Amino acid sequence: MIPKQAKGKRPVYLDNTDNDKLLAIIMALAGEVSVLRERLDTIEKLVVAKGIISSEDIENYQPDAQVNEEREQWRADYIARILRVIENS
């Protein structure tokens, strides 16, 4: 699900609007990666500490076809959200 867009004009920070768009994409990605990294680290630490799985289990996991399909769909949706800045200009 794509979140609602903010109303009003997009602020301009750099001399070139294309560079502003690129900066917006990079910052959106950086924010996503930061949140995901922190959550993943929390989950891994909790499951290892509780003895549910080991670090080796995580490293050796091989997803099945269903998991791969779900991940591909998520990835397509994610890329669409990131690139909406370019598509909406």
C-alpha angles and dihedrals in degrees: 000000000000113000120238116273123246117254122241132034122320111252117250116225104162133047093254123055091213089058089050090054091049090049090051091052093048093048092048090051093046090052093048093048092048094052093043093048092051093047093046091050090051093050094047092049092048097048093045092046091050091048092240094129136349131240087251091056089056093048094047098045114130113196119223126231094271093052091047090051092050091049092049091053092048090049092051091050091047094051090048090055092049095047095044087094089066096038093052096053 
